[in-house]
Amino acid sequence: MEEITENIKEVQSISLEILKFIDKVCKENDIKYSLCGGTLLGAIRHKGFIPWDDDIDIFMLRKDYDKFLEIMDKDSKTNKKYKALHFSENCKDYFYRFTKVVDLDTVLTESTYITPKDMGVFVDIFPMDDVDTKNIKKVVKKNKKLGSLLAISANKKAGIKGNSFAKKCAKFVVSLYAKPFGWKHWAKKSEKYATSFNGKGFDHIFAFSGAYGIKDVFPKSMFDEFVELDFEGYKFPAIKQWDMYLKQLYRDYMTPPPPEKQITHHYFKSYKK
C-alpha cells in the first residue's frame, strides 16, 4: 500500500470526493446539511481547505442525520466505494460519537485508539441534538465526562497521556474505572444522553460530539436557512448564519494563526490500497 499521510493534497482530494458523494445523496433524498467547523471557516476564508488542514466536517440535525445513516446502511451492500461508519450493529467496533463516511479504497490506522474495520480517509458528520439551555453548564459537564470515559475506554493503551505527571496519574485512575465497563457501555450511555432532550420543545441545539463545549450551543433556527458557498471549485450548502457561528467558535476567524501553528496534527496513518 502507498502511504499518503503527509501528502496533504492527495488526502484533501480524496476527502473532497467523499463530500461530493455525500452532497449527492443528501440532495437526492432532501436531507439538509451544512459545512461546519474548520471546513466552513476554510470556505469563507480560503474558498476551500484551510491550506494546512486535510479533513472535512459537516453537521446535520438529528432527524436528517438518522435519515442519512438509514440510506447509507441500505446502500452498504452494493456500494463498494463509500461507507458510513457509526456506532451501530452494522459497525460493531466503531466507538466515535459521530459518523465517518470513509473511502473504502483507502486504509487508515489509528495510533492511539482502536481502529474500526473498514476505516479509511474520511469526512466527519456531526449530529446536532436539542438541548435544555436552562441547565446548559450541567449538560456540557456531564457530556464531557461521558466523552472522556468513552475515549479512555477505547484507548489502545491505558489512556494515561497528559501534560504532567499528575494528569497522567489522574487519567490512569479513571481508566481503571472506565475500561472494565468497555467502550460499548460508554458509547451507549453517550448516545442515550445526547438524544434525551429531543422532541421536548427546546429551541437550542448542541453538538454533543463536538470539540468546543458550550461554544457548540446554538439556536435551532440556525438550520432554517441555507446558502451555497464555494469550496475547492464546487458549491456546497452552509447555514446562512455562518458569520454568527464562526464568531462564536473562533472570534476573529478571518485572521489566520501564526505560522508556527499552521500545522496538521496527525494521530493516524493513511494509505491508498
Coordinates of N, CA and C in Angstrom, one line a residue, residues 58-241:
I58 N -19.0 18.2 8.5 CA -20.3 18.8 8.2 C -21.2 18.4 9.4
F59 N -22.3 19.1 9.5 CA -23.3 18.7 10.6 C -24.7 18.8 10.0
M60 N -25.6 18.0 10.8 CA -27.0 17.9 10.4 C -27.8 17.8 11.7
L61 N -29.1 18.3 11.6 CA -30.0 18.0 12.7 C -30.2 16.5 12.8
R62 N -30.5 16.0 14.0 CA -30.6 14.6 14.3 C -31.5 13.8 13.3
K63 N -32.7 14.5 13.0 CA -33.6 13.8 12.1 C -33.0 13.5 10.7
D64 N -32.2 14.5 10.2 CA -31.6 14.3 8.9 C -30.4 13.4 9.0
Y65 N -29.7 13.4 10.1 CA -28.6 12.5 10.4 C -29.1 11.1 10.4
D66 N -30.2 10.8 11.1 CA -30.7 9.4 11.1 C -31.2 8.9 9.7
K67 N -31.8 9.9 9.0 CA -32.2 9.5 7.7 C -31.1 9.2 6.8
F68 N -30.0 10.0 6.8 CA -28.8 9.7 6.0 C -28.2 8.4 6.4
L69 N -28.1 8.0 7.6 CA -27.5 6.8 8.0 C -28.4 5.6 7.6
E70 N -29.7 5.7 7.6 CA -30.5 4.7 7.1 C -30.3 4.4 5.7
I71 N -30.2 5.5 4.9 CA -29.9 5.3 3.5 C -28.6 4.7 3.2
M72 N -27.6 5.1 3.9 CA -26.2 4.6 3.7 C -26.1 3.1 4.2
D73 N -26.8 2.7 5.2 CA -26.8 1.3 5.7 C -27.4 0.4 4.6
K74 N -28.5 0.9 4.0 CA -29.2 0.1 3.0 C -28.3 0.0 1.7
D75 N -27.5 1.1 1.5 CA -26.7 1.1 0.3 C -25.4 0.3 0.5
S76 N -25.0 0.0 1.7 CA -23.7 -0.6 2.0 C -23.5 -2.0 1.3
K77 N -24.6 -2.7 1.0 CA -24.5 -4.0 0.4 C -24.0 -3.9 -1.1
T78 N -24.2 -2.8 -1.7 CA -23.9 -2.6 -3.1 C -22.8 -1.5 -3.3
N79 N -22.7 -0.6 -2.4 CA -21.7 0.5 -2.6 C -20.3 0.0 -2.1
K80 N -19.4 -0.2 -3.0 CA -18.1 -0.7 -2.7 C -17.1 0.4 -2.6
K81 N -17.5 1.6 -2.7 CA -16.6 2.8 -2.7 C -16.7 3.6 -1.4
Y82 N -17.9 3.8 -0.9 CA -18.0 4.6 0.3 C -18.9 3.9 1.3
K83 N -18.6 4.1 2.6 CA -19.4 3.5 3.7 C -19.5 4.5 4.9
A84 N -20.6 4.5 5.5 CA -20.8 5.3 6.7 C -20.5 4.5 7.9
L85 N -19.5 4.8 8.7 CA -19.2 4.2 9.9 C -19.8 4.9 11.1
H86 N -20.6 4.2 11.9 CA -21.3 4.8 13.0 C -21.6 3.8 14.0
F87 N -21.8 4.2 15.3 CA -22.0 3.3 16.4 C -23.3 2.5 16.1
S88 N -23.3 1.3 15.8 CA -24.5 0.5 15.5 C -24.1 -0.9 15.4
E89 N -25.2 -1.8 15.2 CA -24.9 -3.2 15.0 C -24.2 -3.5 13.7
N90 N -24.2 -2.6 12.7 CA -23.5 -2.7 11.5 C -22.0 -2.4 11.6
C91 N -21.7 -1.7 12.6 CA -20.3 -1.3 12.8 C -19.9 -1.6 14.3
K92 N -19.7 -2.9 14.6 CA -19.6 -3.3 16.0 C -18.3 -2.8 16.7
D93 N -17.3 -2.4 15.9 CA -16.1 -1.9 16.5 C -15.9 -0.4 16.4
Y94 N -16.9 0.3 16.1 CA -16.8 1.8 15.9 C -17.3 2.5 17.1
F95 N -16.5 3.3 17.7 CA -16.8 3.9 19.0 C -17.1 5.4 19.0
Y96 N -16.7 6.1 17.9 CA -16.9 7.5 17.9 C -18.4 7.9 18.0
R97 N -18.6 9.2 18.6 CA -20.0 9.6 18.8 C -20.6 10.4 17.6
F98 N -19.9 10.3 16.5 CA -20.3 10.9 15.2 C -20.0 9.9 14.1
T99 N -20.4 10.2 12.9 CA -20.2 9.4 11.8 C -19.0 9.7 10.9
K100 N -18.3 8.8 10.4 CA -17.3 9.0 9.4 C -17.7 8.3 8.1
V101 N -17.8 9.0 7.1 CA -18.0 8.4 5.8 C -16.6 8.2 5.2
V102 N -16.3 6.9 4.9 CA -14.9 6.6 4.5 C -14.9 6.1 3.1
D103 N -13.7 6.3 2.5 CA -13.3 5.8 1.1 C -12.8 4.5 1.3
L104 N -13.4 3.4 0.8 CA -13.0 2.1 1.0 C -11.8 1.7 0.2
D105 N -11.4 2.6 -0.7 CA -10.1 2.3 -1.5 C -8.9 2.8 -0.7
T106 N -9.1 3.3 0.5 CA -8.0 3.7 1.4 C -8.1 3.0 2.7
V107 N -7.0 3.0 3.4 CA -6.9 2.4 4.8 C -6.3 3.4 5.7
L108 N -6.9 3.5 6.9 CA -6.4 4.4 7.9 C -6.2 3.7 9.2
T109 N -5.1 3.8 9.9 CA -4.8 3.2 11.1 C -4.6 4.2 12.2
E110 N -5.3 4.0 13.4 CA -5.1 4.9 14.5 C -3.9 4.6 15.3
S111 N -3.2 5.6 15.8 CA -2.1 5.4 16.7 C -2.4 5.3 18.1
T112 N -3.5 5.9 18.5 CA -3.9 6.0 19.9 C -5.1 5.1 20.2
Y113 N -6.1 5.1 19.4 CA -7.4 4.4 19.7 C -7.5 3.2 18.8
I114 N -8.5 2.3 19.2 CA -8.7 1.1 18.4 C -9.2 1.6 17.0
T115 N -8.8 0.8 16.0 CA -9.1 1.2 14.6 C -10.2 0.3 14.1
P116 N -11.4 1.0 13.9 CA -12.5 0.2 13.4 C -12.3 -0.4 12.0
K117 N -13.0 -1.5 11.8 CA -12.9 -2.2 10.5 C -13.4 -1.2 9.4
D118 N -12.7 -1.3 8.2 CA -13.0 -0.5 7.0 C -12.7 1.0 7.2
M119 N -11.9 1.3 8.2 CA -11.5 2.7 8.4 C -10.6 3.2 7.3
G120 N -11.0 4.3 6.7 CA -10.2 4.9 5.6 C -10.2 6.4 5.7
V121 N -9.7 7.1 4.7 CA -9.8 8.6 4.6 C -11.3 8.9 4.7
F122 N -11.6 10.0 5.5 CA -13.0 10.2 5.9 C -13.5 11.6 5.8
V123 N -14.8 11.8 5.9 CA -15.5 13.0 6.2 C -16.3 12.8 7.4
D124 N -16.2 13.7 8.4 CA -16.9 13.6 9.6 C -18.3 14.2 9.5
I125 N -19.3 13.6 10.1 CA -20.7 14.1 10.1 C -21.1 14.2 11.6
F126 N -21.4 15.4 12.1 CA -21.8 15.5 13.5 C -23.3 15.8 13.6
P127 N -24.0 15.0 14.4 CA -25.4 15.3 14.7 C -25.6 16.4 15.6
M128 N -26.6 17.2 15.4 CA -27.0 18.3 16.3 C -28.3 17.9 17.0
D129 N -28.3 17.9 18.3 CA -29.4 17.5 19.1 C -30.0 18.6 19.9
D130 N -31.3 18.6 20.2 CA -31.9 19.6 21.1 C -31.2 19.5 22.4
V131 N -31.3 20.7 23.1 CA -30.7 20.8 24.4 C -31.4 21.8 25.3
D132 N -31.4 21.5 26.6 CA -32.1 22.4 27.6 C -31.1 23.4 28.1
T133 N -31.2 24.6 27.6 CA -30.2 25.7 27.9 C -30.3 26.2 29.4
K134 N -31.4 25.9 30.1 CA -31.6 26.4 31.4 C -30.5 25.7 32.3
N135 N -30.1 24.5 32.0 CA -29.1 23.7 32.7 C -27.9 23.4 31.9
I136 N -27.5 24.3 31.0 CA -26.6 24.0 30.0 C -25.2 23.7 30.6
K137 N -24.8 24.3 31.7 CA -23.5 24.1 32.2 C -23.4 22.6 32.7
K138 N -24.5 22.2 33.4 CA -24.5 20.8 33.9 C -24.5 19.8 32.7
V139 N -25.3 20.1 31.6 CA -25.4 19.3 30.5 C -24.0 19.1 29.8
V140 N -23.3 20.2 29.6 CA -22.0 20.2 29.0 C -21.0 19.5 29.9
K141 N -21.1 19.6 31.2 CA -20.1 19.0 32.1 C -20.4 17.4 32.0
K142 N -21.6 17.0 32.1 CA -21.9 15.6 32.1 C -21.5 15.0 30.7
N143 N -21.8 15.7 29.6 CA -21.5 15.2 28.3 C -19.9 15.1 28.1
K144 N -19.2 16.0 28.7 CA -17.7 16.0 28.6 C -17.2 14.8 29.4
K145 N -17.8 14.5 30.5 CA -17.4 13.3 31.3 C -17.7 12.0 30.6
L146 N -18.9 11.9 30.0 CA -19.2 10.7 29.2 C -18.2 10.5 28.0
G147 N -17.9 11.6 27.4 CA -17.0 11.6 26.2 C -15.6 11.2 26.7
S148 N -15.2 11.6 27.8 CA -13.8 11.3 28.3 C -13.8 9.8 28.7
L149 N -14.8 9.3 29.4 CA -14.9 7.9 29.8 C -14.9 7.0 28.5
L150 N -15.6 7.4 27.5 CA -15.6 6.7 26.2 C -14.2 6.7 25.6
A151 N -13.6 7.8 25.5 CA -12.3 7.9 24.9 C -11.2 7.1 25.6
I152 N -11.2 7.2 26.9 CA -10.3 6.4 27.7 C -10.5 4.9 27.6
S153 N -11.8 4.5 27.5 CA -12.0 3.0 27.4 C -11.7 2.5 26.0
A154 N -11.7 3.4 25.0 CA -11.3 3.0 23.7 C -9.9 3.2 23.3
N155 N -9.1 3.6 24.3 CA -7.7 3.8 24.1 C -6.9 2.5 24.0
K156 N -6.0 2.4 23.1 CA -5.3 1.1 22.9 C -4.4 0.8 24.2
K157 N -3.9 1.9 24.8 CA -3.0 1.7 25.9 C -3.8 1.9 27.2
A158 N -3.4 2.7 28.1 CA -4.1 2.9 29.3 C -4.8 4.2 29.4
G159 N -4.7 5.0 28.4 CA -5.3 6.3 28.4 C -4.7 7.2 29.4
I160 N -3.4 7.2 29.5 CA -2.7 7.9 30.6 C -1.8 9.1 30.0
K161 N -2.0 9.5 28.8 CA -1.3 10.6 28.3 C -1.7 11.9 29.0
G162 N -0.8 12.8 29.2 CA -1.2 14.0 29.8 C 0.0 15.0 29.8
N163 N -0.2 16.2 30.2 CA 0.8 17.3 30.1 C 1.7 17.2 31.4
S164 N 1.3 16.5 32.4 CA 2.0 16.5 33.7 C 1.9 15.1 34.3
F165 N 2.7 14.8 35.3 CA 2.7 13.6 36.0 C 1.3 13.4 36.7
A166 N 0.8 14.5 37.3 CA -0.4 14.5 38.0 C -1.6 14.1 37.1
K167 N -1.6 14.7 35.9 CA -2.7 14.4 34.9 C -2.6 13.0 34.4
K168 N -1.4 12.5 34.2 CA -1.2 11.1 33.8 C -1.7 10.1 34.9
C169 N -1.4 10.5 36.1 CA -1.9 9.6 37.2 C -3.4 9.7 37.3
A170 N -4.0 10.9 37.2 CA -5.5 11.0 37.2 C -6.1 10.2 36.1
K171 N -5.6 10.3 34.9 CA -6.2 9.6 33.8 C -6.0 8.1 34.0
F172 N -4.9 7.6 34.6 CA -4.7 6.2 34.8 C -5.8 5.7 35.8
V173 N -6.0 6.5 36.9 CA -7.0 6.1 37.9 C -8.4 6.0 37.2
V174 N -8.7 7.0 36.4 CA -10.0 7.0 35.7 C -10.1 5.8 34.8
S175 N -9.0 5.4 34.1 CA -9.1 4.3 33.2 C -9.3 3.0 33.9
L176 N -8.9 2.9 35.2 CA -9.2 1.7 36.0 C -10.7 1.5 36.2
Y177 N -11.4 2.7 36.2 CA -12.9 2.6 36.4 C -13.6 2.4 35.0
A178 N -13.1 3.1 34.0 CA -13.8 3.1 32.7 C -13.6 1.8 31.9
K179 N -12.4 1.3 31.8 CA -12.1 0.2 30.9 C -12.8 -1.1 31.3
P180 N -13.0 -1.5 32.5 CA -13.8 -2.7 32.8 C -15.2 -2.7 32.2
F181 N -15.8 -1.6 32.1 CA -17.2 -1.5 31.5 C -17.1 -1.7 30.0
G182 N -16.0 -1.3 29.4 CA -15.8 -1.4 27.9 C -16.4 -0.2 27.2
W183 N -15.8 0.1 26.1 CA -16.2 1.3 25.3 C -17.7 1.3 24.9
K184 N -18.2 0.1 24.6 CA -19.6 0.0 24.1 C -20.6 0.5 25.2
H185 N -20.3 0.2 26.4 CA -21.1 0.7 27.5 C -21.2 2.3 27.5
W186 N -20.0 2.9 27.4 CA -20.0 4.4 27.4 C -20.5 5.0 26.1
A187 N -20.3 4.3 25.0 CA -20.9 4.7 23.7 C -22.4 4.8 23.8
K188 N -23.0 3.7 24.4 CA -24.5 3.6 24.5 C -25.0 4.7 25.4
K189 N -24.3 4.9 26.6 CA -24.7 6.0 27.5 C -24.6 7.4 26.9
S190 N -23.5 7.6 26.1 CA -23.4 8.9 25.5 C -24.4 9.1 24.4
E191 N -24.8 8.1 23.6 CA -25.8 8.3 22.6 C -27.2 8.5 23.3
K192 N -27.5 7.8 24.3 CA -28.7 8.0 25.0 C -28.9 9.3 25.6
Y193 N -27.8 9.9 26.2 CA -27.8 11.2 26.8 C -28.0 12.3 25.7
A194 N -27.2 12.1 24.6 CA -27.3 13.1 23.5 C -28.7 13.3 22.9
T195 N -29.4 12.2 22.9 CA -30.7 12.2 22.3 C -31.9 12.4 23.3
S196 N -31.5 12.5 24.5 CA -32.6 12.6 25.6 C -33.4 13.8 25.6
F197 N -32.9 14.9 25.0 CA -33.7 16.2 25.0 C -34.5 16.4 23.8
N198 N -34.4 15.5 22.8 CA -35.1 15.7 21.5 C -36.6 15.5 21.7
G199 N -37.4 16.3 20.9 CA -38.8 16.2 21.0 C -39.5 16.8 22.2
K200 N -38.8 17.6 22.9 CA -39.3 18.2 24.2 C -39.6 19.7 24.0
G201 N -39.5 20.2 22.8 CA -39.8 21.6 22.6 C -38.7 22.6 22.9
F202 N -37.4 22.1 23.0 CA -36.3 23.0 23.3 C -36.0 23.8 22.0
D203 N -35.5 25.0 22.1 CA -35.3 25.8 20.9 C -33.8 26.0 20.6
H204 N -32.9 25.3 21.3 CA -31.5 25.3 21.1 C -31.0 23.9 20.7
I205 N -29.8 23.9 20.0 CA -29.2 22.6 19.7 C -27.8 22.6 20.2
F206 N -27.2 21.4 20.3 CA -25.9 21.2 20.8 C -25.2 20.1 20.1
A207 N -23.9 20.3 19.8 CA -23.1 19.3 19.2 C -22.5 18.5 20.3
F208 N -23.2 17.5 20.8 CA -22.8 16.6 21.9 C -21.4 16.0 21.6
S209 N -21.2 15.7 20.3 CA -19.9 15.0 19.9 C -18.9 16.0 19.4
G210 N -19.2 17.3 19.6 CA -18.2 18.3 19.1 C -17.1 18.5 20.0
A211 N -16.2 19.5 19.7 CA -15.0 19.7 20.4 C -14.9 21.0 21.2
Y212 N -16.0 21.8 21.1 CA -15.9 23.2 21.6 C -16.8 23.5 22.9
G213 N -17.3 22.4 23.5 CA -18.1 22.6 24.7 C -19.2 23.5 24.5
I214 N -19.4 24.5 25.4 CA -20.5 25.3 25.4 C -20.6 26.2 24.2
K215 N -19.5 26.4 23.5 CA -19.5 27.2 22.3 C -20.3 26.5 21.2
D216 N -20.5 25.2 21.3 CA -21.2 24.4 20.4 C -22.7 24.4 20.6
V217 N -23.2 25.4 21.4 CA -24.7 25.5 21.6 C -25.2 26.7 20.8
F218 N -26.2 26.4 19.9 CA -26.7 27.4 19.0 C -28.3 27.4 19.0
P219 N -28.9 28.5 18.5 CA -30.3 28.5 18.3 C -30.7 27.5 17.2
K220 N -31.7 26.7 17.5 CA -32.1 25.7 16.5 C -32.5 26.4 15.1
S221 N -32.9 27.6 15.2 CA -33.3 28.4 14.0 C -32.2 28.6 13.0
M222 N -30.9 28.3 13.5 CA -29.7 28.4 12.7 C -29.9 27.5 11.5
F223 N -30.7 26.4 11.6 CA -30.8 25.5 10.5 C -32.1 25.8 9.6
D224 N -32.6 27.0 9.8 CA -33.8 27.3 9.0 C -33.5 27.8 7.6
E225 N -32.3 28.4 7.4 CA -31.9 29.0 6.1 C -30.5 28.6 5.7
F226 N -30.3 28.3 4.4 CA -29.0 27.9 3.9 C -28.6 28.7 2.8
V227 N -27.3 28.8 2.5 CA -26.7 29.4 1.3 C -25.7 28.4 0.7
E228 N -25.3 28.7 -0.5 CA -24.3 27.8 -1.2 C -23.0 28.6 -1.2
L229 N -22.0 27.9 -0.7 CA -20.6 28.5 -0.6 C -19.6 27.8 -1.5
D230 N -18.7 28.6 -2.0 CA -17.6 28.0 -2.9 C -16.6 27.2 -2.0
F231 N -16.3 26.0 -2.4 CA -15.3 25.2 -1.7 C -14.6 24.3 -2.8
E232 N -13.3 24.7 -3.0 CA -12.5 24.0 -4.0 C -13.1 23.9 -5.4
G233 N -13.8 25.0 -5.8 CA -14.4 25.0 -7.1 C -15.8 24.4 -7.2
Y234 N -16.3 24.0 -6.1 CA -17.7 23.4 -6.1 C -18.5 24.2 -5.1
K235 N -19.9 24.0 -5.2 CA -20.8 24.7 -4.3 C -21.4 23.7 -3.3
F236 N -21.3 24.0 -2.0 CA -21.8 23.2 -1.0 C -22.7 24.0 -0.1
P237 N -23.7 23.4 0.6 CA -24.6 24.2 1.5 C -23.9 24.5 2.8
A238 N -24.3 25.7 3.3 CA -23.9 26.1 4.6 C -25.0 26.9 5.3
I239 N -25.1 26.9 6.6 CA -26.1 27.7 7.3 C -25.9 29.2 6.9
K240 N -27.0 29.9 6.7 CA -27.0 31.3 6.3 C -26.3 32.2 7.4
Q241 N -26.5 31.7 8.6 CA -25.9 32.5 9.8 C -24.4 32.0 10.0

